[in-house]
mmCIF file of C-alpha atoms in Angstrom:
data_model
loop_
_atom_site.group_PDB
_atom_site.id
_atom_site.type_symbol
_atom_site.label_atom_id
_atom_site.label_comp_id
_atom_site.label_asym_id
_atom_site.label_seq_id
_atom_site.Cartn_x
_atom_site.Cartn_y
_atom_site.Cartn_z
ATOM 1 C CA MET A 1291 22.711 22.899 22.760
ATOM 2 C CA SER A 1292 19.759 25.413 21.693
ATOM 3 C CA ASP A 1293 16.090 24.342 21.108
ATOM 4 C CA GLU A 1294 16.449 25.098 17.718
ATOM 5 C CA SER A 1295 19.531 23.180 16.771
ATOM 6 C CA THR A 1296 17.685 20.182 18.770
ATOM 7 C CA PHE A 1297 14.887 20.484 16.619
ATOM 8 C CA ASP A 1298 16.403 20.945 13.136
ATOM 9 C CA PRO A 1299 17.769 17.261 12.966
ATOM 10 C CA ALA A 1300 14.462 15.755 14.637
ATOM 11 C CA TRP A 1301 12.483 17.584 11.845
ATOM 12 C CA ARG A 1302 14.901 16.150 9.612
ATOM 13 C CA LEU A 1303 14.502 12.838 10.743
ATOM 14 C CA GLN A 1304 10.820 13.094 10.547
ATOM 15 C CA LEU A 1305 10.734 14.416 7.234
ATOM 16 C CA VAL A 1306 13.104 11.456 6.039
ATOM 17 C CA LYS A 1307 10.682 9.479 7.424
ATOM 18 C CA TYR A 1308 7.416 10.610 5.945
ATOM 19 C CA PHE A 1309 8.966 10.480 2.534
ATOM 20 C CA CYS A 1310 9.787 6.668 3.221
ATOM 21 C CA ALA A 1311 6.202 5.997 4.229
ATOM 22 C CA ALA A 1312 4.784 8.390 1.436
ATOM 23 C CA SER A 1313 6.868 6.172 -1.170
ATOM 24 C CA LEU A 1314 5.508 2.793 -0.131
ATOM 25 C CA THR A 1315 1.977 4.156 -0.204
ATOM 26 C CA LEU A 1316 2.444 5.555 -3.413
ATOM 27 C CA GLN A 1317 4.226 1.725 -4.702
ATOM 28 C CA GLY A 1318 1.262 0.269 -2.634
ATOM 29 C CA TYR A 1319 -1.525 2.185 -4.844
ATOM 30 C CA ASP A 1320 0.094 1.833 -8.186
ATOM 31 C CA TRP A 1321 -0.047 -1.496 -7.737
ATOM 32 C CA LEU A 1322 -3.357 -2.009 -6.725
ATOM 33 C CA ILE A 1323 -5.120 0.299 -9.080
ATOM 34 C CA CYS A 1324 -2.879 -1.587 -12.108
ATOM 35 C CA LEU A 1325 -3.862 -4.877 -10.680
ATOM 36 C CA ASN A 1326 -5.690 -5.905 -13.641
ATOM 37 C CA ARG A 1327 -3.528 -4.675 -16.413
ATOM 38 C CA GLU A 1328 -0.372 -6.480 -14.841
ATOM 39 C CA ILE A 1329 -2.470 -9.684 -14.837
ATOM 40 C CA ASP A 1330 -3.478 -9.305 -18.548
ATOM 41 C CA THR A 1331 -0.399 -8.008 -19.765
ATOM 42 C CA ILE A 1332 2.393 -9.803 -17.554
ATOM 43 C CA TRP A 1333 0.940 -12.686 -15.733
ATOM 44 C CA LEU A 1334 -1.111 -14.355 -18.713
ATOM 45 C CA ARG A 1335 1.815 -14.024 -21.264
ATOM 46 C CA PRO A 1336 4.640 -16.210 -21.645
ATOM 47 C CA TRP A 1337 8.045 -15.978 -19.388
ATOM 48 C CA ARG A 1338 10.535 -13.747 -21.310
ATOM 49 C CA GLY A 1339 13.383 -11.328 -20.402
ATOM 50 C CA VAL A 1340 11.306 -8.443 -20.007
ATOM 51 C CA LYS A 1341 8.715 -9.907 -17.941
ATOM 52 C CA VAL A 1342 11.414 -11.032 -15.654
ATOM 53 C CA LEU A 1343 12.588 -7.247 -15.366
ATOM 54 C CA TYR A 1344 9.312 -6.098 -14.832
ATOM 55 C CA LEU A 1345 8.408 -8.623 -11.814
ATOM 56 C CA VAL A 1346 11.946 -7.451 -10.249
ATOM 57 C CA SER A 1347 10.976 -3.817 -10.842
ATOM 58 C CA ARG A 1348 7.740 -3.984 -9.457
ATOM 59 C CA TYR A 1349 8.149 -6.012 -6.345
ATOM 60 C CA ILE A 1350 11.581 -5.086 -5.307
ATOM 61 C CA PRO A 1351 10.482 -1.707 -3.891
ATOM 62 C CA PHE A 1352 8.277 -3.232 -1.512
ATOM 63 C CA VAL A 1353 11.433 -5.146 -0.045
ATOM 64 C CA HIS A 1354 13.752 -1.955 0.167
ATOM 65 C CA LEU A 1355 11.173 0.489 1.084
ATOM 66 C CA GLY A 1356 10.084 -2.261 3.895
ATOM 67 C CA SER A 1357 13.511 -2.388 5.354
ATOM 68 C CA ALA A 1358 14.090 0.952 5.127
ATOM 69 C CA LEU A 1359 10.871 1.873 6.755
ATOM 70 C CA TYR A 1360 11.565 -0.658 9.960
ATOM 71 C CA TYR A 1361 15.319 1.044 10.095
ATOM 72 C CA TYR A 1362 13.562 4.221 10.448
ATOM 73 C CA VAL A 1363 11.064 2.788 13.609
ATOM 74 C CA ALA A 1364 12.945 0.184 14.886
ATOM 75 C CA PRO A 1365 12.951 0.393 18.502
ATOM 76 C CA GLU A 1366 16.343 0.546 20.471
ATOM 77 C CA PRO A 1367 17.971 -0.599 17.417
ATOM 78 C CA THR A 1368 21.921 -1.696 17.818
ATOM 79 C CA MET A 1369 24.579 -0.579 15.855
ATOM 80 C CA LEU A 1370 24.730 -3.730 14.087
ATOM 81 C CA MET A 1371 20.614 -4.055 13.226
ATOM 82 C CA CYS A 1372 21.157 -0.053 11.738
ATOM 83 C CA GLN A 1373 24.035 -1.195 9.471
ATOM 84 C CA THR A 1374 22.362 -4.232 8.273
ATOM 85 C CA LEU A 1375 19.105 -3.049 7.444
ATOM 86 C CA ASP A 1376 20.600 0.740 5.893
ATOM 87 C CA ALA A 1377 22.875 -2.242 3.807
ATOM 88 C CA ALA A 1378 19.780 -4.016 2.778
ATOM 89 C CA ALA A 1379 17.432 -1.009 1.842
ATOM 90 C CA THR A 1380 20.427 0.467 0.039
ATOM 91 C CA TRP A 1381 21.086 -2.589 -2.122
ATOM 92 C CA PHE A 1382 17.624 -3.545 -3.131
ATOM 93 C CA THR A 1383 16.949 0.044 -3.950
ATOM 94 C CA ALA A 1384 20.250 0.637 -6.190
ATOM 95 C CA VAL A 1385 19.137 -2.990 -7.643
ATOM 96 C CA GLY A 1386 15.615 -1.804 -8.398
ATOM 97 C CA ILE A 1387 17.080 1.298 -10.002
ATOM 98 C CA ILE A 1388 19.392 -0.919 -11.975
ATOM 99 C CA VAL A 1389 16.735 -2.734 -13.433
ATOM 100 C CA SER A 1390 14.594 0.229 -14.342
ATOM 101 C CA GLU A 1391 17.600 1.782 -16.102
ATOM 102 C CA ALA A 1392 17.899 -1.838 -17.911
ATOM 103 C CA MET A 1393 13.909 -1.449 -19.406
ATOM 104 C CA LEU A 1394 14.697 2.120 -20.526
ATOM 105 C CA MET A 1395 17.710 0.814 -22.023
ATOM 106 C CA MET A 1396 15.655 -1.884 -23.751
ATOM 107 C CA ARG A 1397 13.089 0.433 -25.042
ATOM 108 C CA THR A 1398 15.445 2.923 -26.417
ATOM 109 C CA TYR A 1399 17.096 -0.303 -28.373
ATOM 110 C CA ALA A 1400 13.726 -0.822 -29.743
ATOM 111 C CA ILE A 1401 13.361 2.469 -30.962
ATOM 112 C CA PHE A 1402 16.790 1.821 -32.757
ATOM 113 C CA ASN A 1403 15.405 -1.058 -34.762
ATOM 114 C CA CYS A 1404 17.361 -3.275 -32.475
ATOM 115 C CA SER A 1405 20.656 -2.047 -33.505
ATOM 116 C CA LYS A 1406 23.264 -4.214 -32.555
ATOM 117 C CA LYS A 1407 25.423 -1.058 -32.319
ATOM 118 C CA ILE A 1408 23.185 0.399 -30.008
ATOM 119 C CA LEU A 1409 22.736 -2.406 -27.782
ATOM 120 C CA VAL A 1410 26.920 -2.660 -27.194
ATOM 121 C CA PHE A 1411 26.912 0.995 -26.541
ATOM 122 C CA LEU A 1412 23.967 0.973 -24.204
ATOM 123 C CA LEU A 1413 25.259 -1.855 -22.444
ATOM 124 C CA ALA A 1414 28.655 -0.582 -22.231
ATOM 125 C CA MET A 1415 27.168 2.474 -20.657
ATOM 126 C CA LEU A 1416 25.033 0.592 -18.407
ATOM 127 C CA ALA A 1417 28.063 -1.270 -17.519
ATOM 128 C CA VAL A 1418 29.870 1.729 -16.486
ATOM 129 C CA LEU A 1419 26.952 2.853 -14.149
ATOM 130 C CA VAL A 1420 26.879 -0.130 -12.073
ATOM 131 C CA GLY A 1421 30.990 0.086 -12.127
ATOM 132 C CA VAL A 1422 30.669 3.438 -10.989
ATOM 133 C CA ALA A 1423 27.491 3.040 -8.397
ATOM 134 C CA PHE A 1424 28.021 -0.162 -6.786
ATOM 135 C CA PRO A 1425 31.692 0.660 -5.256
ATOM 136 C CA THR A 1426 30.344 4.098 -4.539
ATOM 137 C CA LEU A 1427 27.696 2.773 -2.914
ATOM 138 C CA VAL A 1428 30.345 0.503 -0.756
ATOM 139 C CA VAL A 1429 32.384 3.255 0.300
ATOM 140 C CA PHE A 1430 29.484 5.273 1.591
ATOM 141 C CA LEU A 1431 27.908 2.330 3.812
ATOM 142 C CA ARG A 1432 31.245 1.389 5.595
ATOM 143 C CA SER A 1433 31.609 5.141 6.305
ATOM 144 C CA VAL A 1434 27.898 5.539 7.933
ATOM 145 C CA GLN A 1435 28.190 5.717 11.619
ATOM 146 C CA PHE A 1436 25.217 5.891 13.926
ATOM 147 C CA GLY A 1437 24.429 7.428 17.150
ATOM 148 C CA GLN A 1438 21.274 8.251 19.731
ATOM 149 C CA PRO A 1439 18.280 10.374 17.918
ATOM 150 C CA PRO A 1440 18.542 14.048 18.965
ATOM 151 C CA THR A 1441 15.325 13.695 20.951
ATOM 152 C CA GLY A 1442 14.041 10.581 23.275
ATOM 153 C CA THR A 1443 11.110 10.507 21.553
ATOM 154 C CA ILE A 1444 12.250 9.411 18.004
ATOM 155 C CA SER A 1445 13.046 5.784 17.333
ATOM 156 C CA GLY A 1446 14.959 4.402 14.615
ATOM 157 C CA CYS A 1447 18.385 4.573 13.449
ATOM 158 C CA TYR A 1448 20.171 7.733 13.165
ATOM 159 C CA PRO A 1449 23.212 8.298 10.964
ATOM 160 C CA VAL A 1450 25.388 10.791 12.589
ATOM 161 C CA SER A 1451 28.607 10.606 9.964
ATOM 162 C CA GLY A 1452 29.341 9.458 6.848
ATOM 163 C CA SER A 1453 30.939 9.640 3.003
ATOM 164 C CA GLU A 1454 29.353 12.517 1.089
ATOM 165 C CA ILE A 1455 30.433 10.574 -1.853
ATOM 166 C CA ILE A 1456 27.037 8.904 -2.324
ATOM 167 C CA PHE A 1457 26.211 11.795 -4.797
ATOM 168 C CA VAL A 1458 28.510 10.286 -7.103
ATOM 169 C CA ALA A 1459 26.294 7.149 -7.439
ATOM 170 C CA PHE A 1460 23.491 9.956 -8.372
ATOM 171 C CA ILE A 1461 25.337 11.540 -10.715
ATOM 172 C CA ALA A 1462 26.617 8.522 -12.804
ATOM 173 C CA ILE A 1463 22.269 7.640 -12.902
ATOM 174 C CA LEU A 1464 22.099 11.084 -14.197
ATOM 175 C CA LEU A 1465 24.429 10.863 -16.833
ATOM 176 C CA PHE A 1466 23.343 7.587 -17.940
ATOM 177 C CA GLU A 1467 19.793 8.909 -18.277
ATOM 178 C CA THR A 1468 21.014 12.076 -20.310
ATOM 179 C CA ILE A 1469 22.535 9.454 -22.979
ATOM 180 C CA ILE A 1470 19.470 8.014 -23.102
ATOM 181 C CA VAL A 1471 17.097 10.732 -23.637
ATOM 182 C CA ALA A 1472 19.903 12.237 -26.027
ATOM 183 C CA LEU A 1473 19.266 8.696 -28.023
ATOM 184 C CA THR A 1474 15.898 9.389 -28.250
ATOM 185 C CA VAL A 1475 15.289 12.649 -28.967
ATOM 186 C CA TYR A 1476 17.783 12.065 -31.531
ATOM 187 C CA SER A 1477 15.838 9.257 -33.023
ATOM 188 C CA ALA A 1478 12.519 11.305 -32.938
ATOM 189 C CA LEU A 1479 14.052 14.414 -35.035
ATOM 190 C CA LYS A 1480 15.087 11.553 -37.633
ATOM 191 C CA HIS A 1481 12.004 10.438 -38.119
ATOM 192 C CA TYR A 1482 9.736 13.275 -37.315
ATOM 193 C CA ARG A 1483 8.572 13.663 -40.850
ATOM 194 C CA ARG A 1484 7.949 10.053 -41.584
ATOM 195 C CA LYS A 1485 4.526 8.749 -40.862
ATOM 196 C CA SER A 1486 4.533 6.391 -37.825
ATOM 197 C CA SER A 1487 2.503 3.682 -36.028
ATOM 198 C CA PRO A 1488 0.753 4.630 -32.667
ATOM 199 C CA ILE A 1489 3.139 1.986 -31.005
ATOM 200 C CA ILE A 1490 6.316 4.045 -32.034
ATOM 201 C CA LYS A 1491 4.821 7.270 -30.922
ATOM 202 C CA VAL A 1492 3.823 5.293 -27.669
ATOM 203 C CA LEU A 1493 7.723 4.893 -27.504
ATOM 204 C CA TYR A 1494 8.897 8.240 -28.126
ATOM 205 C CA ARG A 1495 6.557 9.774 -25.789
ATOM 206 C CA ASP A 1496 6.815 7.721 -22.582
ATOM 207 C CA SER A 1497 10.759 7.838 -23.240
ATOM 208 C CA LEU A 1498 10.538 11.516 -23.016
ATOM 209 C CA PHE A 1499 7.743 11.276 -20.276
ATOM 210 C CA PHE A 1500 9.960 8.835 -18.516
ATOM 211 C CA PHE A 1501 13.006 11.130 -18.667
ATOM 212 C CA LEU A 1502 11.354 13.951 -17.257
ATOM 213 C CA CYS A 1503 10.247 12.056 -14.050
ATOM 214 C CA ILE A 1504 13.725 10.347 -13.240
ATOM 215 C CA PHE A 1505 15.872 13.146 -14.118
ATOM 216 C CA SER A 1506 13.754 15.742 -12.079
ATOM 217 C CA ILE A 1507 14.149 13.254 -8.984
ATOM 218 C CA THR A 1508 17.491 12.107 -9.836
ATOM 219 C CA LEU A 1509 19.111 15.703 -9.848
ATOM 220 C CA ALA A 1510 17.168 16.559 -6.361
ATOM 221 C CA ASN A 1511 18.901 13.480 -4.882
ATOM 222 C CA VAL A 1512 22.176 14.843 -6.289
ATOM 223 C CA LEU A 1513 21.484 18.065 -4.494
ATOM 224 C CA VAL A 1514 20.169 16.661 -1.355
ATOM 225 C CA ALA A 1515 23.634 14.342 -1.399
ATOM 226 C CA ALA A 1516 25.711 17.120 -1.753
ATOM 227 C CA LEU A 1517 24.015 20.042 0.295
ATOM 228 C CA LEU A 1518 22.209 18.477 3.360
ATOM 229 C CA PRO A 1519 23.585 16.457 6.521
ATOM 230 C CA ILE A 1520 24.240 13.048 6.673
ATOM 231 C CA ASP A 1521 20.763 12.127 8.314
ATOM 232 C CA SER A 1522 19.102 13.328 5.589
ATOM 233 C CA ALA A 1523 21.098 11.125 2.837
ATOM 234 C CA HIS A 1524 18.131 8.959 2.288
ATOM 235 C CA LEU A 1525 15.499 11.806 1.998
ATOM 236 C CA LEU A 1526 14.320 11.185 -1.872
ATOM 237 C CA ASN A 1527 16.546 8.173 -2.724
ATOM 238 C CA ARG A 1528 13.286 5.824 -1.627
ATOM 239 C CA LEU A 1529 11.269 8.212 -3.830
ATOM 240 C CA GLN A 1530 13.445 7.766 -6.775
ATOM 241 C CA ALA A 1531 13.453 4.261 -6.618
ATOM 242 C CA SER A 1532 9.264 3.755 -6.282
ATOM 243 C CA ILE A 1533 9.101 6.326 -9.235
ATOM 244 C CA HIS A 1534 11.749 4.440 -11.546
ATOM 245 C CA SER A 1535 9.532 1.517 -10.809
ATOM 246 C CA ILE A 1536 6.162 3.237 -11.216
ATOM 247 C CA VAL A 1537 6.816 4.498 -14.419
ATOM 248 C CA SER A 1538 8.929 1.734 -16.194
ATOM 249 C CA THR A 1539 6.539 -0.560 -15.518
ATOM 250 C CA ARG A 1540 3.553 1.111 -16.946
ATOM 251 C CA ILE A 1541 5.885 1.928 -20.023
ATOM 252 C CA ILE A 1542 5.811 -1.666 -20.558
ATOM 253 C CA PHE A 1543 1.674 -1.598 -20.079
ATOM 254 C CA HIS A 1544 1.028 1.389 -22.628
ATOM 255 C CA LEU A 1545 3.457 -0.935 -25.127
ATOM 256 C CA ARG A 1546 1.959 -4.056 -25.095
ATOM 257 C CA GLN A 1547 -1.691 -2.290 -25.260
ATOM 258 C CA GLU A 1548 -0.723 -0.378 -28.156
ATOM 259 C CA PHE A 1549 0.702 -3.149 -29.907
ATOM 260 C CA HIS A 1550 -2.517 -5.583 -29.654
ATOM 261 C CA ALA A 1551 -4.265 -2.348 -30.456
ATOM 262 C CA ASP A 1552 -1.979 -1.928 -33.526
ATOM 263 C CA LEU A 1553 -2.678 -5.114 -34.751
ATOM 264 C CA ASP A 1554 -6.211 -4.907 -34.768
ATOM 265 C CA MET A 1555 -6.031 -1.567 -37.379
ATOM 266 C CA GLY A 1556 -5.016 -3.846 -40.217
ATOM 267 C CA PRO A 1557 -1.810 -5.099 -42.498
ATOM 268 C CA LEU A 1558 -0.125 -1.688 -42.511
ATOM 269 C CA SER A 1559 -0.035 -1.141 -38.804
ATOM 270 C CA ARG A 1560 1.329 -4.726 -38.299
ATOM 271 C CA ALA A 1561 3.993 -3.627 -40.870
ATOM 272 C CA ASN A 1562 5.016 -0.693 -39.045
ATOM 273 C CA ALA A 1563 5.432 -2.236 -35.665
ATOM 274 C CA VAL A 1564 7.412 -5.161 -37.587
ATOM 275 C CA THR A 1565 9.507 -2.280 -39.064
ATOM 276 C CA MET A 1566 10.338 -1.379 -35.125
ATOM 277 C CA SER A 1567 11.040 -5.100 -34.477
ATOM 278 C CA LEU A 1568 8.863 -5.215 -31.762
ATOM 279 C CA HIS A 1569 7.341 -8.458 -30.932
ATOM 280 C CA PHE A 1570 4.801 -8.732 -28.034
ATOM 281 C CA ILE A 1571 3.705 -12.595 -28.740
ATOM 282 C CA PRO A 1572 0.017 -12.875 -27.380
ATOM 283 C CA GLY A 1573 0.568 -16.197 -26.185
ATOM 284 C CA ASP A 1574 2.004 -18.789 -28.371
ATOM 285 C CA GLY A 1575 5.273 -17.892 -27.741
ATOM 286 C CA ARG A 1576 6.438 -17.827 -31.473
ATOM 287 C CA ASP A 1577 8.661 -15.164 -32.646
ATOM 288 C CA SER A 1578 11.150 -14.690 -35.369
ATOM 289 C CA HIS A 1579 13.683 -11.964 -34.177
ATOM 290 C CA GLY A 1580 13.818 -8.735 -32.872
ATOM 291 C CA LEU A 1581 12.982 -7.617 -29.043
ATOM 292 C CA SER A 1582 10.572 -10.171 -27.605
ATOM 293 C CA LEU A 1583 8.631 -8.302 -24.444
#
């Protein structure tokens, strides 16, 4: 085996480790700089569905990124340890992404004035996403085989073979996100000429920004899974999950802040917010209808 062929797998493995460490650092940094807002807008508010989704989306990345990082640096890991760590990190990653997609779905539901038809459609699409992605992950995880790292100086688990079916899961995510942005653009065009309150503008702005962020990383993941060797299969999926978490949780911050600012502007803005059927309850827990965040 030539020096070049020995270097390439080792370099790829190190690159995957760096991306994982960078994702964990990014997640921790974002948590620190947003902690004050999180306390004000999440922890001090009543327990509701979106609060639970927020906490899962915000904190589950620390679990799967921690598991993944140990997967890459564990000294002399056994086959069973590698399989267990790989499965744990992969499933926690999948759950985190699905929860972030659910938050995106709920925001789209709000944009359409809490339409039951839209809700049923989005729930059906989310069910299809889960129905495609989860079995795909099962097949992929069962197919992965581990071997010795290409050089003796590299620690951690080293996958040597596995199914390329993993890219199907990323395609399913990509299609779901495409549907979400198509609905968002349709609604934005429909209301383009109407006078909108700041909260409605935030909904459209953040929806499109969210899509652009995650569409790019999801598309890159599809290409990585389809084109690169199995040892690079996890190159970007940890970063993808981290970006999902960071952007979706920031959207909740923006919505709640804009809503309370909207209330301070007077009855007209308050009426516009009610028209959207978005109710962010300050603390007494009372609401009449709509989406409670």
